[in-house]
Amino acid sequence: KIKPQDTAWLPPAFPLNGRLPDHPYPVAMNERRQNSLEQRYYDECCLAAGKRVWRPCCKTLHVSLFFDGTGNNLHNDVYVDEHPHPSNIARLFRAAIGSGHAGGAALENALLDVPPAGSETYFKFYMPGVGTPFPEIGELDYSNLGLATASGGENRINWGLLRLIDALMRALKLGKLEDTASLAAVGDMATSWAALGLGGAHNRYETFYRHFNRLQNNIWQAMNPTGRGKARLMGMKLYVYGFSRGAAQARTFVNWLTELFPKPDSADGVPAQVLQGSNPACRLPVSVEFLGLLDTVASVG
């Protein structure tokens, strides 16, 4: 029972019937939001033809990213510890659909959907918390520095940005961004403390678009398909989650993502929400559809 003089407040009790929708309307609205780019393109086709036409074959990539909190590591918390205790971020990752990658998880295949689940449009990626093993960015063991000062946070965020490249490669049937290439890219994106902490934004931009430019011809072809049976790529929608220092990483991820958008034409202009490399004709729409922050902290190392 909560009393007015209590200094701590408890969340409301979880309803016995759960929190899943009990009416089809919210489900239909969620589906409508997910398919908004496809619906917009269909409306444009109808307006151009002056009548209702057959729905075109098109798709949007849905990418979910999960930044776990300090000391939380899905592999250890589920498969190693005697008493499994996955965090809510780890639970959300496991509940999400799609293929992808679970960072630091040697048994990651058990955590991912078997292809072709998600129809090559749904992807999910998990970043273990600072201070825990994350071999994909060069952290092989637990770290007191990471647990105390959040060291390694920047590399986790940059690894998350590279998952957009990974998802594109998977969707375009170009394989995936291999761990060795990803590790090298994370190193290239990092802030150079030898240069007094300068260069992080520049390094991120140059490294990210070096990989993006290798794909842009394939991306343009996917967005402008010819012939029958080829789905038109409409864009990419992101769903970003984070807990504690992972929540700070999620916030920073979104900020750094906006730094990858093309500069506006005027000082007071709004940048287009697209990824655009060296070819101005190849502009991939990107939007953050959901940002779920749990117990965020002010910053992350």
PDB file of C-alpha atoms in Angstrom:
ATOM      1  CA  LYS A   1       0.000   0.000   0.000  1.00  0.00           C
ATOM      2  CA  ILE A   2       1.330   3.436  -0.964  1.00  0.00           C
ATOM      3  CA  LYS A   3       1.117   6.172   1.654  1.00  0.00           C
ATOM      4  CA  PRO A   4       1.516   9.912   0.872  1.00  0.00           C
ATOM      5  CA  GLN A   5       4.445  10.228   3.258  1.00  0.00           C
ATOM      6  CA  ASP A   6       6.396   7.384   1.656  1.00  0.00           C
ATOM      7  CA  THR A   7       9.706   8.490   0.131  1.00  0.00           C
ATOM      8  CA  ALA A   8       9.696   5.714  -2.458  1.00  0.00           C
ATOM      9  CA  TRP A   9       6.975   4.930  -4.969  1.00  0.00           C
ATOM     10  CA  LEU A  10       6.303   1.516  -6.407  1.00  0.00           C
ATOM     11  CA  PRO A  11       5.053   0.904  -9.943  1.00  0.00           C
ATOM     12  CA  PRO A  12       1.469  -0.286 -10.293  1.00  0.00           C
ATOM     13  CA  ALA A  13       0.917  -4.008  -9.955  1.00  0.00           C
ATOM     14  CA  PHE A  14       1.158  -5.966 -13.183  1.00  0.00           C
ATOM     15  CA  PRO A  15      -2.399  -6.725 -14.355  1.00  0.00           C
ATOM     16  CA  LEU A  16      -3.438 -10.354 -14.055  1.00  0.00           C
ATOM     17  CA  ASN A  17      -4.560 -10.373 -17.690  1.00  0.00           C
ATOM     18  CA  GLY A  18      -1.224  -9.027 -18.906  1.00  0.00           C
ATOM     19  CA  ARG A  19      -0.678  -6.027 -21.146  1.00  0.00           C
ATOM     20  CA  LEU A  20      -1.293  -7.542 -24.559  1.00  0.00           C
ATOM     21  CA  PRO A  21      -3.959  -5.731 -26.609  1.00  0.00           C
ATOM     22  CA  ASP A  22      -7.471  -6.991 -25.902  1.00  0.00           C
ATOM     23  CA  HIS A  23      -8.949  -5.342 -28.990  1.00  0.00           C
ATOM     24  CA  PRO A  24      -7.964  -5.563 -32.686  1.00  0.00           C
ATOM     25  CA  TYR A  25      -7.873  -1.765 -33.133  1.00  0.00           C
ATOM     26  CA  PRO A  26      -4.445  -1.066 -31.508  1.00  0.00           C
ATOM     27  CA  VAL A  27      -2.979  -4.026 -33.379  1.00  0.00           C
ATOM     28  CA  ALA A  28      -4.292  -2.643 -36.667  1.00  0.00           C
ATOM     29  CA  MET A  29      -2.898   0.807 -35.835  1.00  0.00           C
ATOM     30  CA  ASN A  30       0.528  -0.661 -35.066  1.00  0.00           C
ATOM     31  CA  GLU A  31       0.501  -2.509 -38.371  1.00  0.00           C
ATOM     32  CA  ARG A  32      -0.515   0.699 -40.143  1.00  0.00           C
ATOM     33  CA  ARG A  33       2.420   2.573 -38.609  1.00  0.00           C
ATOM     34  CA  GLN A  34       4.804  -0.215 -39.552  1.00  0.00           C
ATOM     35  CA  ASN A  35       3.602  -0.174 -43.151  1.00  0.00           C
ATOM     36  CA  SER A  36       3.311   3.617 -43.523  1.00  0.00           C
ATOM     37  CA  LEU A  37       5.984   3.879 -46.244  1.00  0.00           C
ATOM     38  CA  GLU A  38       4.369   1.120 -48.282  1.00  0.00           C
ATOM     39  CA  GLN A  39       0.943   2.769 -47.912  1.00  0.00           C
ATOM     40  CA  ARG A  40       2.321   6.165 -48.948  1.00  0.00           C
ATOM     41  CA  TYR A  41       3.878   4.681 -52.073  1.00  0.00           C
ATOM     42  CA  TYR A  42       0.630   2.886 -52.917  1.00  0.00           C
ATOM     43  CA  ASP A  43      -1.293   6.161 -52.567  1.00  0.00           C
ATOM     44  CA  GLU A  44       1.207   7.865 -54.893  1.00  0.00           C
ATOM     45  CA  CYS A  45       0.744   5.100 -57.476  1.00  0.00           C
ATOM     46  CA  CYS A  46      -3.038   5.496 -57.302  1.00  0.00           C
ATOM     47  CA  LEU A  47      -2.823   9.278 -57.699  1.00  0.00           C
ATOM     48  CA  ALA A  48      -0.453   8.949 -60.651  1.00  0.00           C
ATOM     49  CA  ALA A  49      -2.799   6.492 -62.386  1.00  0.00           C
ATOM     50  CA  GLY A  50      -5.956   8.389 -61.468  1.00  0.00           C
ATOM     51  CA  LYS A  51      -7.522   5.213 -60.118  1.00  0.00           C
ATOM     52  CA  ARG A  52      -6.966   2.393 -57.670  1.00  0.00           C
ATOM     53  CA  VAL A  53      -4.217   0.060 -58.825  1.00  0.00           C
ATOM     54  CA  TRP A  54      -2.820  -3.251 -57.666  1.00  0.00           C
ATOM     55  CA  ARG A  55      -0.684  -2.863 -54.584  1.00  0.00           C
ATOM     56  CA  PRO A  56       2.983  -2.760 -55.606  1.00  0.00           C
ATOM     57  CA  CYS A  57       5.499  -5.186 -54.143  1.00  0.00           C
ATOM     58  CA  CYS A  58       7.608  -3.218 -51.664  1.00  0.00           C
ATOM     59  CA  LYS A  59       9.180  -3.573 -48.233  1.00  0.00           C
ATOM     60  CA  THR A  60      10.621  -1.602 -45.324  1.00  0.00           C
ATOM     61  CA  LEU A  61      13.469  -2.843 -43.153  1.00  0.00           C
ATOM     62  CA  HIS A  62      12.666  -2.936 -39.435  1.00  0.00           C
ATOM     63  CA  VAL A  63      15.783  -2.921 -37.250  1.00  0.00           C
ATOM     64  CA  SER A  64      15.648  -3.272 -33.453  1.00  0.00           C
ATOM     65  CA  LEU A  65      18.719  -2.413 -31.364  1.00  0.00           C
ATOM     66  CA  PHE A  66      19.116  -3.289 -27.691  1.00  0.00           C
ATOM     67  CA  PHE A  67      21.745  -1.618 -25.464  1.00  0.00           C
ATOM     68  CA  ASP A  68      22.022  -3.445 -22.137  1.00  0.00           C
ATOM     69  CA  GLY A  69      22.989  -1.866 -18.814  1.00  0.00           C
ATOM     70  CA  THR A  70      26.223  -1.922 -16.828  1.00  0.00           C
ATOM     71  CA  GLY A  71      27.277  -5.456 -15.920  1.00  0.00           C
ATOM     72  CA  ASN A  72      24.441  -7.069 -17.887  1.00  0.00           C
ATOM     73  CA  ASN A  73      25.491  -9.689 -20.406  1.00  0.00           C
ATOM     74  CA  LEU A  74      22.909 -11.918 -22.061  1.00  0.00           C
ATOM     75  CA  HIS A  75      25.290 -14.830 -22.621  1.00  0.00           C
ATOM     76  CA  ASN A  76      26.461 -14.905 -19.008  1.00  0.00           C
ATOM     77  CA  ASP A  77      23.078 -14.092 -17.499  1.00  0.00           C
ATOM     78  CA  VAL A  78      21.249 -16.816 -19.443  1.00  0.00           C
ATOM     79  CA  TYR A  79      23.756 -19.572 -20.235  1.00  0.00           C
ATOM     80  CA  VAL A  80      26.593 -19.311 -17.692  1.00  0.00           C
ATOM     81  CA  ASP A  81      25.211 -18.147 -14.366  1.00  0.00           C
ATOM     82  CA  GLU A  82      23.791 -20.852 -12.137  1.00  0.00           C
ATOM     83  CA  HIS A  83      20.655 -18.783 -11.668  1.00  0.00           C
ATOM     84  CA  PRO A  84      19.591 -17.281 -15.017  1.00  0.00           C
ATOM     85  CA  HIS A  85      18.664 -13.615 -14.627  1.00  0.00           C
ATOM     86  CA  PRO A  86      18.391 -11.866 -17.997  1.00  0.00           C
ATOM     87  CA  SER A  87      17.708  -8.137 -17.892  1.00  0.00           C
ATOM     88  CA  ASN A  88      14.544  -6.679 -19.371  1.00  0.00           C
ATOM     89  CA  ILE A  89      16.599  -5.503 -22.356  1.00  0.00           C
ATOM     90  CA  ALA A  90      17.784  -9.075 -22.923  1.00  0.00           C
ATOM     91  CA  ARG A  91      14.209 -10.314 -22.595  1.00  0.00           C
ATOM     92  CA  LEU A  92      12.991  -7.765 -25.130  1.00  0.00           C
ATOM     93  CA  PHE A  93      15.755  -8.811 -27.524  1.00  0.00           C
ATOM     94  CA  ARG A  94      14.741 -12.452 -27.216  1.00  0.00           C
ATOM     95  CA  ALA A  95      11.078 -11.547 -27.739  1.00  0.00           C
ATOM     96  CA  ALA A  96      11.792  -9.530 -30.894  1.00  0.00           C
ATOM     97  CA  ILE A  97      11.533 -11.279 -34.255  1.00  0.00           C
ATOM     98  CA  GLY A  98      14.079 -11.389 -37.020  1.00  0.00           C
ATOM     99  CA  SER A  99      17.626 -12.420 -37.765  1.00  0.00           C
ATOM    100  CA  GLY A 100      20.655 -10.444 -36.643  1.00  0.00           C
ATOM    101  CA  HIS A 101      23.371 -10.770 -34.032  1.00  0.00           C
ATOM    102  CA  ALA A 102      23.638 -11.087 -30.257  1.00  0.00           C
ATOM    103  CA  GLY A 103      26.889  -9.442 -29.231  1.00  0.00           C
ATOM    104  CA  GLY A 104      29.091 -11.471 -26.913  1.00  0.00           C
ATOM    105  CA  ALA A 105      26.885 -14.565 -27.167  1.00  0.00           C
ATOM    106  CA  ALA A 106      28.696 -17.704 -28.272  1.00  0.00           C
ATOM    107  CA  LEU A 107      25.322 -19.452 -28.510  1.00  0.00           C
ATOM    108  CA  GLU A 108      23.681 -16.620 -30.425  1.00  0.00           C
ATOM    109  CA  ASN A 109      22.035 -18.910 -32.978  1.00  0.00           C
ATOM    110  CA  ALA A 110      19.705 -20.108 -30.232  1.00  0.00           C
ATOM    111  CA  LEU A 111      18.651 -16.485 -29.709  1.00  0.00           C
ATOM    112  CA  LEU A 112      17.772 -15.670 -33.317  1.00  0.00           C
ATOM    113  CA  ASP A 113      14.923 -16.642 -35.586  1.00  0.00           C
ATOM    114  CA  VAL A 114      15.573 -19.333 -38.147  1.00  0.00           C
ATOM    115  CA  PRO A 115      15.536 -17.946 -41.713  1.00  0.00           C
ATOM    116  CA  PRO A 116      13.305 -17.019 -43.438  1.00  0.00           C
ATOM    117  CA  ALA A 117      11.524 -15.751 -40.304  1.00  0.00           C
ATOM    118  CA  GLY A 118      10.871 -12.041 -40.697  1.00  0.00           C
ATOM    119  CA  SER A 119      10.840 -12.349 -44.497  1.00  0.00           C
ATOM    120  CA  GLU A 120      14.240 -10.620 -44.622  1.00  0.00           C
ATOM    121  CA  THR A 121      12.719  -7.385 -43.363  1.00  0.00           C
ATOM    122  CA  TYR A 122      13.056  -7.741 -39.571  1.00  0.00           C
ATOM    123  CA  PHE A 123      16.432  -7.618 -37.832  1.00  0.00           C
ATOM    124  CA  LYS A 124      17.552  -7.404 -34.213  1.00  0.00           C
ATOM    125  CA  PHE A 125      20.902  -6.698 -32.572  1.00  0.00           C
ATOM    126  CA  TYR A 126      22.018  -6.864 -28.944  1.00  0.00           C
ATOM    127  CA  MET A 127      24.876  -4.939 -27.315  1.00  0.00           C
ATOM    128  CA  PRO A 128      26.009  -6.289 -23.894  1.00  0.00           C
ATOM    129  CA  GLY A 129      26.483  -3.810 -21.066  1.00  0.00           C
ATOM    130  CA  VAL A 130      29.698  -1.924 -20.404  1.00  0.00           C
ATOM    131  CA  GLY A 131      32.182  -3.805 -18.274  1.00  0.00           C
ATOM    132  CA  THR A 132      31.196  -7.198 -19.725  1.00  0.00           C
ATOM    133  CA  PRO A 133      32.720  -9.336 -22.497  1.00  0.00           C
ATOM    134  CA  PHE A 134      32.016  -8.129 -26.024  1.00  0.00           C
ATOM    135  CA  PRO A 135      34.584  -9.833 -28.313  1.00  0.00           C
ATOM    136  CA  GLU A 136      33.126  -8.173 -31.413  1.00  0.00           C
ATOM    137  CA  ILE A 137      34.596  -4.844 -30.240  1.00  0.00           C
ATOM    138  CA  GLY A 138      37.742  -6.343 -28.707  1.00  0.00           C
ATOM    139  CA  GLU A 139      36.586  -6.739 -25.081  1.00  0.00           C
ATOM    140  CA  LEU A 140      37.274 -10.350 -24.141  1.00  0.00           C
ATOM    141  CA  ASP A 141      36.576 -10.293 -20.395  1.00  0.00           C
ATOM    142  CA  TYR A 142      34.898  -8.368 -17.619  1.00  0.00           C
ATOM    143  CA  SER A 143      36.453  -4.969 -16.956  1.00  0.00           C
ATOM    144  CA  ASN A 144      36.535  -2.993 -13.706  1.00  0.00           C
ATOM    145  CA  LEU A 145      37.172   0.129 -15.768  1.00  0.00           C
ATOM    146  CA  GLY A 146      34.042  -0.531 -17.786  1.00  0.00           C
ATOM    147  CA  LEU A 147      31.954  -1.278 -14.698  1.00  0.00           C
ATOM    148  CA  ALA A 148      33.173   1.828 -12.868  1.00  0.00           C
ATOM    149  CA  THR A 149      33.587   4.416 -15.622  1.00  0.00           C
ATOM    150  CA  ALA A 150      31.560   2.977 -18.537  1.00  0.00           C
ATOM    151  CA  SER A 151      34.692   2.574 -20.635  1.00  0.00           C
ATOM    152  CA  GLY A 152      33.767   0.989 -23.958  1.00  0.00           C
ATOM    153  CA  GLY A 153      30.491   2.853 -24.342  1.00  0.00           C
ATOM    154  CA  GLU A 154      31.612   4.676 -27.491  1.00  0.00           C
ATOM    155  CA  ASN A 155      32.608   1.428 -29.196  1.00  0.00           C
ATOM    156  CA  ARG A 156      29.235  -0.119 -28.391  1.00  0.00           C
ATOM    157  CA  ILE A 157      27.393   2.813 -29.934  1.00  0.00           C
ATOM    158  CA  ASN A 158      29.561   2.713 -33.049  1.00  0.00           C
ATOM    159  CA  TRP A 159      29.007  -1.047 -33.302  1.00  0.00           C
ATOM    160  CA  GLY A 160      25.276  -0.290 -33.168  1.00  0.00           C
ATOM    161  CA  LEU A 161      25.581   2.206 -36.036  1.00  0.00           C
ATOM    162  CA  LEU A 162      27.366  -0.429 -38.094  1.00  0.00           C
ATOM    163  CA  ARG A 163      24.382  -2.757 -37.609  1.00  0.00           C
ATOM    164  CA  LEU A 164      22.549  -0.598 -40.150  1.00  0.00           C
ATOM    165  CA  ILE A 165      25.180  -1.633 -42.683  1.00  0.00           C
ATOM    166  CA  ASP A 166      24.858  -5.231 -41.517  1.00  0.00           C
ATOM    167  CA  ALA A 167      21.061  -5.191 -41.892  1.00  0.00           C
ATOM    168  CA  LEU A 168      21.335  -3.718 -45.394  1.00  0.00           C
ATOM    169  CA  MET A 169      23.829  -6.385 -46.443  1.00  0.00           C
ATOM    170  CA  ARG A 170      21.562  -9.142 -45.131  1.00  0.00           C
ATOM    171  CA  ALA A 171      18.461  -7.662 -46.792  1.00  0.00           C
ATOM    172  CA  LEU A 172      20.271  -7.217 -50.115  1.00  0.00           C
ATOM    173  CA  LYS A 173      21.590 -10.793 -49.950  1.00  0.00           C
ATOM    174  CA  LEU A 174      25.187  -9.585 -49.784  1.00  0.00           C
ATOM    175  CA  GLY A 175      26.099 -11.732 -46.807  1.00  0.00           C
ATOM    176  CA  LYS A 176      26.696  -9.815 -43.595  1.00  0.00           C
ATOM    177  CA  LEU A 177      29.217  -7.452 -42.051  1.00  0.00           C
ATOM    178  CA  GLU A 178      31.810  -9.919 -40.782  1.00  0.00           C
ATOM    179  CA  ASP A 179      33.165  -9.583 -37.253  1.00  0.00           C
ATOM    180  CA  THR A 180      36.696  -8.833 -38.462  1.00  0.00           C
ATOM    181  CA  ALA A 181      35.518  -5.996 -40.718  1.00  0.00           C
ATOM    182  CA  SER A 182      33.238  -4.702 -37.985  1.00  0.00           C
ATOM    183  CA  LEU A 183      36.029  -4.723 -35.381  1.00  0.00           C
ATOM    184  CA  ALA A 184      38.319  -2.778 -37.711  1.00  0.00           C
ATOM    185  CA  ALA A 185      35.555  -0.273 -38.458  1.00  0.00           C
ATOM    186  CA  VAL A 186      34.818   0.254 -34.751  1.00  0.00           C
ATOM    187  CA  GLY A 187      38.489   1.075 -34.249  1.00  0.00           C
ATOM    188  CA  ASP A 188      38.446   3.513 -37.157  1.00  0.00           C
ATOM    189  CA  MET A 189      35.323   5.251 -35.817  1.00  0.00           C
ATOM    190  CA  ALA A 190      36.677   5.822 -32.316  1.00  0.00           C
ATOM    191  CA  THR A 191      37.668   9.192 -30.925  1.00  0.00           C
ATOM    192  CA  SER A 192      41.422   9.705 -31.086  1.00  0.00           C
ATOM    193  CA  TRP A 193      42.589  10.755 -27.628  1.00  0.00           C
ATOM    194  CA  ALA A 194      46.044  11.309 -29.069  1.00  0.00           C
ATOM    195  CA  ALA A 195      44.395  14.224 -30.898  1.00  0.00           C
ATOM    196  CA  LEU A 196      42.993  15.649 -27.636  1.00  0.00           C
ATOM    197  CA  GLY A 197      39.720  13.781 -28.016  1.00  0.00           C
ATOM    198  CA  LEU A 198      38.965  15.212 -31.438  1.00  0.00           C
ATOM    199  CA  GLY A 199      37.775  13.433 -34.542  1.00  0.00           C
ATOM    200  CA  GLY A 200      34.989  11.176 -33.248  1.00  0.00           C
ATOM    201  CA  ALA A 201      32.218  12.641 -35.416  1.00  0.00           C
ATOM    202  CA  HIS A 202      34.510  12.873 -38.446  1.00  0.00           C
ATOM    203  CA  ASN A 203      35.794   9.322 -37.962  1.00  0.00           C
ATOM    204  CA  ARG A 204      32.266   7.950 -37.593  1.00  0.00           C
ATOM    205  CA  TYR A 205      31.043   9.705 -40.723  1.00  0.00           C
ATOM    206  CA  GLU A 206      33.995   8.691 -42.899  1.00  0.00           C
ATOM    207  CA  THR A 207      34.030   5.066 -41.746  1.00  0.00           C
ATOM    208  CA  PHE A 208      30.263   4.575 -41.900  1.00  0.00           C
ATOM    209  CA  TYR A 209      29.980   5.967 -45.421  1.00  0.00           C
ATOM    210  CA  ARG A 210      33.010   4.055 -46.609  1.00  0.00           C
ATOM    211  CA  HIS A 211      30.948   0.922 -45.979  1.00  0.00           C
ATOM    212  CA  PHE A 212      27.674   2.485 -47.161  1.00  0.00           C
ATOM    213  CA  ASN A 213      29.175   3.606 -50.476  1.00  0.00           C
ATOM    214  CA  ARG A 214      30.153   0.026 -51.259  1.00  0.00           C
ATOM    215  CA  LEU A 215      26.468  -0.877 -51.070  1.00  0.00           C
ATOM    216  CA  GLN A 216      24.871   2.187 -52.647  1.00  0.00           C
ATOM    217  CA  ASN A 217      24.556   0.746 -56.159  1.00  0.00           C
ATOM    218  CA  ASN A 218      22.761  -2.279 -54.705  1.00  0.00           C
ATOM    219  CA  ILE A 219      20.634  -0.011 -52.504  1.00  0.00           C
ATOM    220  CA  TRP A 220      19.670   2.180 -55.464  1.00  0.00           C
ATOM    221  CA  GLN A 221      18.723  -0.875 -57.527  1.00  0.00           C
ATOM    222  CA  ALA A 222      16.629  -2.192 -54.625  1.00  0.00           C
ATOM    223  CA  MET A 223      14.851   1.169 -54.374  1.00  0.00           C
ATOM    224  CA  ASN A 224      14.312   1.323 -58.145  1.00  0.00           C
ATOM    225  CA  PRO A 225      13.726  -2.303 -59.196  1.00  0.00           C
ATOM    226  CA  THR A 226      13.053  -3.326 -62.772  1.00  0.00           C
ATOM    227  CA  GLY A 227      11.151  -6.390 -63.838  1.00  0.00           C
ATOM    228  CA  ARG A 228       8.605  -8.467 -62.011  1.00  0.00           C
ATOM    229  CA  GLY A 229       8.930 -10.144 -58.637  1.00  0.00           C
ATOM    230  CA  LYS A 230      11.360  -7.640 -57.101  1.00  0.00           C
ATOM    231  CA  ALA A 231      10.248  -5.830 -53.966  1.00  0.00           C
ATOM    232  CA  ARG A 232      10.957  -2.105 -53.882  1.00  0.00           C
ATOM    233  CA  LEU A 233      12.995  -1.060 -50.824  1.00  0.00           C
ATOM    234  CA  MET A 234      11.181   1.854 -49.196  1.00  0.00           C
ATOM    235  CA  GLY A 235      13.456   2.659 -46.268  1.00  0.00           C
ATOM    236  CA  MET A 236      14.539   1.619 -42.792  1.00  0.00           C
ATOM    237  CA  LYS A 237      12.694   1.994 -39.483  1.00  0.00           C
ATOM    238  CA  LEU A 238      14.554   1.736 -36.186  1.00  0.00           C
ATOM    239  CA  TYR A 239      13.395   0.662 -32.734  1.00  0.00           C
ATOM    240  CA  VAL A 240      16.015   1.455 -30.086  1.00  0.00           C
ATOM    241  CA  TYR A 241      16.017   0.254 -26.472  1.00  0.00           C
ATOM    242  CA  GLY A 242      18.417   0.810 -23.591  1.00  0.00           C
ATOM    243  CA  PHE A 243      18.758   0.360 -19.833  1.00  0.00           C
ATOM    244  CA  SER A 244      20.867   2.429 -17.422  1.00  0.00           C
ATOM    245  CA  ARG A 245      24.125   3.277 -19.202  1.00  0.00           C
ATOM    246  CA  GLY A 246      22.678   1.372 -22.129  1.00  0.00           C
ATOM    247  CA  ALA A 247      19.865   3.937 -22.191  1.00  0.00           C
ATOM    248  CA  ALA A 248      22.463   6.704 -22.412  1.00  0.00           C
ATOM    249  CA  GLN A 249      24.031   4.757 -25.283  1.00  0.00           C
ATOM    250  CA  ALA A 250      20.634   4.519 -26.991  1.00  0.00           C
ATOM    251  CA  ARG A 251      20.156   8.295 -26.726  1.00  0.00           C
ATOM    252  CA  THR A 252      23.638   8.934 -28.058  1.00  0.00           C
ATOM    253  CA  PHE A 253      23.054   6.429 -30.861  1.00  0.00           C
ATOM    254  CA  VAL A 254      20.110   8.510 -32.086  1.00  0.00           C
ATOM    255  CA  ASN A 255      22.110  11.746 -31.847  1.00  0.00           C
ATOM    256  CA  TRP A 256      25.052  10.266 -33.729  1.00  0.00           C
ATOM    257  CA  LEU A 257      22.687   8.847 -36.338  1.00  0.00           C
ATOM    258  CA  THR A 258      21.437  12.363 -37.103  1.00  0.00           C
ATOM    259  CA  GLU A 259      25.059  13.414 -37.695  1.00  0.00           C
ATOM    260  CA  LEU A 260      25.102  10.951 -40.597  1.00  0.00           C
ATOM    261  CA  PHE A 261      22.217  12.727 -42.338  1.00  0.00           C
ATOM    262  CA  PRO A 262      23.103  15.192 -45.132  1.00  0.00           C
ATOM    263  CA  LYS A 263      23.558  18.793 -44.081  1.00  0.00           C
ATOM    264  CA  PRO A 264      20.520  21.070 -44.678  1.00  0.00           C
ATOM    265  CA  ASP A 265      20.701  23.704 -47.402  1.00  0.00           C
ATOM    266  CA  SER A 266      20.364  26.565 -44.922  1.00  0.00           C
ATOM    267  CA  ALA A 267      21.566  27.218 -41.393  1.00  0.00           C
ATOM    268  CA  ASP A 268      18.033  27.001 -39.998  1.00  0.00           C
ATOM    269  CA  GLY A 269      17.002  24.114 -42.240  1.00  0.00           C
ATOM    270  CA  VAL A 270      16.073  20.616 -41.107  1.00  0.00           C
ATOM    271  CA  PRO A 271      18.258  17.772 -42.414  1.00  0.00           C
ATOM    272  CA  ALA A 272      16.547  15.136 -44.511  1.00  0.00           C
ATOM    273  CA  GLN A 273      16.185  11.872 -42.596  1.00  0.00           C
ATOM    274  CA  VAL A 274      18.093   9.839 -45.152  1.00  0.00           C
ATOM    275  CA  LEU A 275      21.397   8.074 -45.516  1.00  0.00           C
ATOM    276  CA  GLN A 276      23.118   9.509 -48.573  1.00  0.00           C
ATOM    277  CA  GLY A 277      26.586   8.533 -49.700  1.00  0.00           C
ATOM    278  CA  SER A 278      28.650   9.715 -52.636  1.00  0.00           C
ATOM    279  CA  ASN A 279      25.731   9.235 -55.060  1.00  0.00           C
ATOM    280  CA  PRO A 280      23.102  11.964 -54.404  1.00  0.00           C
ATOM    281  CA  ALA A 281      20.495   9.871 -56.217  1.00  0.00           C
ATOM    282  CA  CYS A 282      20.749   7.132 -53.586  1.00  0.00           C
ATOM    283  CA  ARG A 283      18.848   8.428 -50.555  1.00  0.00           C
ATOM    284  CA  LEU A 284      17.640   5.793 -48.099  1.00  0.00           C
ATOM    285  CA  PRO A 285      14.914   7.090 -45.723  1.00  0.00           C
ATOM    286  CA  VAL A 286      15.641   6.279 -42.062  1.00  0.00           C
ATOM    287  CA  SER A 287      13.418   6.978 -39.061  1.00  0.00           C
ATOM    288  CA  VAL A 288      13.476   6.174 -35.348  1.00  0.00           C
ATOM    289  CA  GLU A 289       9.999   4.805 -34.711  1.00  0.00           C
ATOM    290  CA  PHE A 290      10.473   3.993 -31.033  1.00  0.00           C
ATOM    291  CA  LEU A 291      13.020   4.961 -28.385  1.00  0.00           C
ATOM    292  CA  GLY A 292      12.594   2.956 -25.181  1.00  0.00           C
ATOM    293  CA  LEU A 293      14.728   4.251 -22.297  1.00  0.00           C
ATOM    294  CA  LEU A 294      14.766   2.471 -18.935  1.00  0.00           C
ATOM    295  CA  ASP A 295      16.403   4.239 -15.965  1.00  0.00           C
ATOM    296  CA  THR A 296      18.724   6.305 -18.112  1.00  0.00           C
ATOM    297  CA  VAL A 297      21.824   7.941 -16.681  1.00  0.00           C
ATOM    298  CA  ALA A 298      23.306  11.280 -17.698  1.00  0.00           C
ATOM    299  CA  SER A 299      26.183  10.000 -19.803  1.00  0.00           C
ATOM    300  CA  VAL A 300      28.243   6.997 -20.821  1.00  0.00           C
ATOM    301  CA  GLY A 301      32.012   6.689 -21.294  1.00  0.00           C
TER     302      GLY A 301
END
